[in-house]
């Protein structure tokens, strides 16, 4: 096998055609692609495809760079046209929602009522996410700690322990999240241990991981200081120990984010939040 052949087999084209934002396709496509570490997808994303002219551009791109085609198209004409083109030209194609919708239909009965971007309607759930995002931005990095009782989740952690990105991700799921930086010898906000409604969670990571992120942060700011305690291993290890001791003393759960993605960390927090809410409901007789 030549080097050129090996190189051509190290990637493939993945076409994602949607009449909405394409988020569903992106998530499904990336989840499937992650199962094959030896090759990588080159994504071609076509959102808001709702006319034949818009579909023309997608088909032209597929023709120029053949690969796998995933789609979510509500309009039957557009759907059938894309499917026919791919089948005629031996291009692998799949409607990612069709099998799921068929399962729902078999269980619920009756025909579905297709709606373009149905999951993105401006309903109560949408405005709940906006409200959560506003709250989270206002309560980032220890701001407005007098309003913590209004949070669903309060995240604690030392600098560069993924507090802010995790908070934003949770907010996008409609979960009001505040985050508070932990610094040794500096007291946490008064009343934190007395919170009743919010779930308080500590985020920690290995010293090596924290140092790596902090060093990259300093380099990005052109402020690298090799001897600074900010990236000194002994100092960082003490910060981590301090945060673990604090959480243990108050009975707050701790999540190690060293090898977790933001999505995995958020999923773990959501699981803890559900259990936390169940306990509150049982204790109040709700």
PDB file of N, CA, C and O in Angstrom, residues 65-98:
ATOM      1  N   UNK A  65     -17.554  15.354  -3.299  1.00  0.00           N
ATOM      2  CA  UNK A  65     -16.840  14.638  -2.234  1.00  0.00           C
ATOM      3  C   UNK A  65     -17.729  13.520  -1.692  1.00  0.00           C
ATOM      4  O   UNK A  65     -18.334  13.660  -0.625  1.00  0.00           O
ATOM      5  N   UNK A  66     -17.848  12.423  -2.410  1.00  0.00           N
ATOM      6  CA  UNK A  66     -18.728  11.338  -1.972  1.00  0.00           C
ATOM      7  C   UNK A  66     -18.339  10.814  -0.590  1.00  0.00           C
ATOM      8  O   UNK A  66     -17.167  10.788  -0.230  1.00  0.00           O
ATOM      9  N   UNK A  67     -19.341  10.408   0.154  1.00  0.00           N
ATOM     10  CA  UNK A  67     -19.096   9.847   1.483  1.00  0.00           C
ATOM     11  C   UNK A  67     -20.407   9.392   2.082  1.00  0.00           C
ATOM     12  O   UNK A  67     -21.338   9.041   1.356  1.00  0.00           O
ATOM     13  N   UNK A  68     -20.492   9.402   3.389  1.00  0.00           N
ATOM     14  CA  UNK A  68     -21.725   9.022   4.085  1.00  0.00           C
ATOM     15  C   UNK A  68     -22.646  10.235   4.160  1.00  0.00           C
ATOM     16  O   UNK A  68     -22.198  11.352   4.448  1.00  0.00           O
ATOM     17  N   UNK A  69     -23.939  10.019   3.933  1.00  0.00           N
ATOM     18  CA  UNK A  69     -24.930  11.095   4.004  1.00  0.00           C
ATOM     19  C   UNK A  69     -25.955  10.764   5.084  1.00  0.00           C
ATOM     20  O   UNK A  69     -26.606   9.715   5.036  1.00  0.00           O
ATOM     21  N   UNK A  70     -26.073  11.630   6.065  1.00  0.00           N
ATOM     22  CA  UNK A  70     -27.119  11.528   7.081  1.00  0.00           C
ATOM     23  C   UNK A  70     -28.030  12.728   6.915  1.00  0.00           C
ATOM     24  O   UNK A  70     -27.565  13.836   6.631  1.00  0.00           O
ATOM     25  N   UNK A  71     -29.342  12.523   7.107  1.00  0.00           N
ATOM     26  CA  UNK A  71     -30.239  13.654   6.903  1.00  0.00           C
ATOM     27  C   UNK A  71     -31.437  13.614   7.844  1.00  0.00           C
ATOM     28  O   UNK A  71     -31.832  12.553   8.346  1.00  0.00           O
ATOM     29  N   UNK A  72     -31.990  14.791   8.078  1.00  0.00           N
ATOM     30  CA  UNK A  72     -33.283  14.955   8.742  1.00  0.00           C
ATOM     31  C   UNK A  72     -34.035  15.998   7.925  1.00  0.00           C
ATOM     32  O   UNK A  72     -33.812  17.202   8.088  1.00  0.00           O
ATOM     33  N   UNK A  73     -34.883  15.535   7.042  1.00  0.00           N
ATOM     34  CA  UNK A  73     -35.673  16.408   6.170  1.00  0.00           C
ATOM     35  C   UNK A  73     -37.144  16.053   6.334  1.00  0.00           C
ATOM     36  O   UNK A  73     -37.537  14.899   6.168  1.00  0.00           O
ATOM     37  N   UNK A  74     -37.956  17.056   6.647  1.00  0.00           N
ATOM     38  CA  UNK A  74     -39.389  16.831   6.857  1.00  0.00           C
ATOM     39  C   UNK A  74     -40.155  16.821   5.553  1.00  0.00           C
ATOM     40  O   UNK A  74     -41.080  16.027   5.366  1.00  0.00           O
ATOM     41  N   UNK A  75     -39.786  17.704   4.621  1.00  0.00           N
ATOM     42  CA  UNK A  75     -40.486  17.800   3.339  1.00  0.00           C
ATOM     43  C   UNK A  75     -40.278  16.506   2.537  1.00  0.00           C
ATOM     44  O   UNK A  75     -39.137  16.146   2.227  1.00  0.00           O
ATOM     45  N   UNK A  76     -41.357  15.809   2.181  1.00  0.00           N
ATOM     46  CA  UNK A  76     -41.206  14.519   1.471  1.00  0.00           C
ATOM     47  C   UNK A  76     -40.534  14.652   0.109  1.00  0.00           C
ATOM     48  O   UNK A  76     -39.801  13.757  -0.318  1.00  0.00           O
ATOM     49  N   UNK A  77     -40.758  15.764  -0.593  1.00  0.00           N
ATOM     50  CA  UNK A  77     -40.117  15.935  -1.899  1.00  0.00           C
ATOM     51  C   UNK A  77     -38.611  16.063  -1.762  1.00  0.00           C
ATOM     52  O   UNK A  77     -37.841  15.431  -2.502  1.00  0.00           O
ATOM     53  N   UNK A  78     -38.178  16.877  -0.819  1.00  0.00           N
ATOM     54  CA  UNK A  78     -36.743  17.043  -0.600  1.00  0.00           C
ATOM     55  C   UNK A  78     -36.134  15.734  -0.111  1.00  0.00           C
ATOM     56  O   UNK A  78     -35.051  15.323  -0.555  1.00  0.00           O
ATOM     57  N   UNK A  79     -36.818  15.081   0.786  1.00  0.00           N
ATOM     58  CA  UNK A  79     -36.327  13.826   1.355  1.00  0.00           C
ATOM     59  C   UNK A  79     -36.155  12.761   0.267  1.00  0.00           C
ATOM     60  O   UNK A  79     -35.110  12.110   0.170  1.00  0.00           O
ATOM     61  N   UNK A  80     -37.190  12.599  -0.553  1.00  0.00           N
ATOM     62  CA  UNK A  80     -37.146  11.581  -1.602  1.00  0.00           C
ATOM     63  C   UNK A  80     -36.115  11.912  -2.673  1.00  0.00           C
ATOM     64  O   UNK A  80     -35.461  11.016  -3.222  1.00  0.00           O
ATOM     65  N   UNK A  81     -35.960  13.197  -2.956  1.00  0.00           N
ATOM     66  CA  UNK A  81     -34.989  13.600  -3.977  1.00  0.00           C
ATOM     67  C   UNK A  81     -33.575  13.283  -3.514  1.00  0.00           C
ATOM     68  O   UNK A  81     -32.756  12.747  -4.281  1.00  0.00           O
ATOM     69  N   UNK A  82     -33.255  13.606  -2.266  1.00  0.00           N
ATOM     70  CA  UNK A  82     -31.918  13.320  -1.740  1.00  0.00           C
ATOM     71  C   UNK A  82     -31.687  11.813  -1.681  1.00  0.00           C
ATOM     72  O   UNK A  82     -30.625  11.323  -2.093  1.00  0.00           O
ATOM     73  N   UNK A  83     -32.675  11.097  -1.204  1.00  0.00           N
ATOM     74  CA  UNK A  83     -32.541   9.645  -1.084  1.00  0.00           C
ATOM     75  C   UNK A  83     -32.355   9.001  -2.459  1.00  0.00           C
ATOM     76  O   UNK A  83     -31.504   8.123  -2.637  1.00  0.00           O
ATOM     77  N   UNK A  84     -33.127   9.453  -3.464  1.00  0.00           N
ATOM     78  CA  UNK A  84     -33.026   8.896  -4.815  1.00  0.00           C
ATOM     79  C   UNK A  84     -31.663   9.169  -5.426  1.00  0.00           C
ATOM     80  O   UNK A  84     -31.051   8.288  -6.046  1.00  0.00           O
ATOM     81  N   UNK A  85     -31.171  10.400  -5.239  1.00  0.00           N
ATOM     82  CA  UNK A  85     -29.848  10.742  -5.779  1.00  0.00           C
ATOM     83  C   UNK A  85     -28.789   9.814  -5.187  1.00  0.00           C
ATOM     84  O   UNK A  85     -27.946   9.259  -5.911  1.00  0.00           O
ATOM     85  N   UNK A  86     -28.815   9.647  -3.879  1.00  0.00           N
ATOM     86  CA  UNK A  86     -27.788   8.844  -3.219  1.00  0.00           C
ATOM     87  C   UNK A  86     -27.866   7.376  -3.644  1.00  0.00           C
ATOM     88  O   UNK A  86     -26.843   6.740  -3.924  1.00  0.00           O
ATOM     89  N   UNK A  87     -29.060   6.850  -3.691  1.00  0.00           N
ATOM     90  CA  UNK A  87     -29.210   5.446  -4.083  1.00  0.00           C
ATOM     91  C   UNK A  87     -28.787   5.228  -5.530  1.00  0.00           C
ATOM     92  O   UNK A  87     -28.150   4.218  -5.852  1.00  0.00           O
ATOM     93  N   UNK A  88     -29.118   6.170  -6.414  1.00  0.00           N
ATOM     94  CA  UNK A  88     -28.749   6.055  -7.823  1.00  0.00           C
ATOM     95  C   UNK A  88     -27.242   6.083  -8.008  1.00  0.00           C
ATOM     96  O   UNK A  88     -26.692   5.425  -8.903  1.00  0.00           O
ATOM     97  N   UNK A  89     -26.565   6.839  -7.138  1.00  0.00           N
ATOM     98  CA  UNK A  89     -25.116   7.003  -7.270  1.00  0.00           C
ATOM     99  C   UNK A  89     -24.326   6.173  -6.254  1.00  0.00           C
ATOM    100  O   UNK A  89     -23.131   6.424  -6.031  1.00  0.00           O
ATOM    101  N   UNK A  90     -24.997   5.200  -5.643  1.00  0.00           N
ATOM    102  CA  UNK A  90     -24.347   4.283  -4.692  1.00  0.00           C
ATOM    103  C   UNK A  90     -23.667   5.007  -3.538  1.00  0.00           C
ATOM    104  O   UNK A  90     -22.569   4.647  -3.100  1.00  0.00           O
ATOM    105  N   UNK A  91     -24.319   6.070  -3.065  1.00  0.00           N
ATOM    106  CA  UNK A  91     -23.825   6.825  -1.911  1.00  0.00           C
ATOM    107  C   UNK A  91     -24.612   6.360  -0.677  1.00  0.00           C
ATOM    108  O   UNK A  91     -25.841   6.408  -0.687  1.00  0.00           O
ATOM    109  N   UNK A  92     -23.954   5.900   0.381  1.00  0.00           N
ATOM    110  CA  UNK A  92     -24.674   5.452   1.573  1.00  0.00           C
ATOM    111  C   UNK A  92     -25.449   6.601   2.211  1.00  0.00           C
ATOM    112  O   UNK A  92     -24.895   7.674   2.460  1.00  0.00           O
ATOM    113  N   UNK A  93     -26.738   6.386   2.475  1.00  0.00           N
ATOM    114  CA  UNK A  93     -27.597   7.461   2.968  1.00  0.00           C
ATOM    115  C   UNK A  93     -28.535   6.903   4.028  1.00  0.00           C
ATOM    116  O   UNK A  93     -28.976   5.750   3.947  1.00  0.00           O
ATOM    117  N   UNK A  94     -28.830   7.731   5.041  1.00  0.00           N
ATOM    118  CA  UNK A  94     -29.714   7.288   6.119  1.00  0.00           C
ATOM    119  C   UNK A  94     -30.432   8.479   6.743  1.00  0.00           C
ATOM    120  O   UNK A  94     -29.823   9.503   7.047  1.00  0.00           O
ATOM    121  N   UNK A  95     -31.737   8.321   6.941  1.00  0.00           N
ATOM    122  CA  UNK A  95     -32.503   9.278   7.732  1.00  0.00           C
ATOM    123  C   UNK A  95     -32.365   8.868   9.188  1.00  0.00           C
ATOM    124  O   UNK A  95     -32.860   7.810   9.595  1.00  0.00           O
ATOM    125  N   UNK A  96     -31.702   9.671   9.995  1.00  0.00           N
ATOM    126  CA  UNK A  96     -31.377   9.236  11.356  1.00  0.00           C
ATOM    127  C   UNK A  96     -32.604   9.176  12.270  1.00  0.00           C
ATOM    128  O   UNK A  96     -32.600   8.455  13.268  1.00  0.00           O
ATOM    129  N   UNK A  97     -33.654   9.936  11.937  1.00  0.00           N
ATOM    130  CA  UNK A  97     -34.839   9.936  12.787  1.00  0.00           C
ATOM    131  C   UNK A  97     -35.868   8.888  12.377  1.00  0.00           C
ATOM    132  O   UNK A  97     -36.724   8.517  13.187  1.00  0.00           O
ATOM    133  N   UNK A  98     -35.814   8.421  11.133  1.00  0.00           N
ATOM    134  CA  UNK A  98     -36.854   7.527  10.629  1.00  0.00           C
ATOM    135  C   UNK A  98     -37.047   6.279  11.486  1.00  0.00           C
ATOM    136  O   UNK A  98     -38.188   5.947  11.853  1.00  0.00           O
TER     137      UNK A  98
END
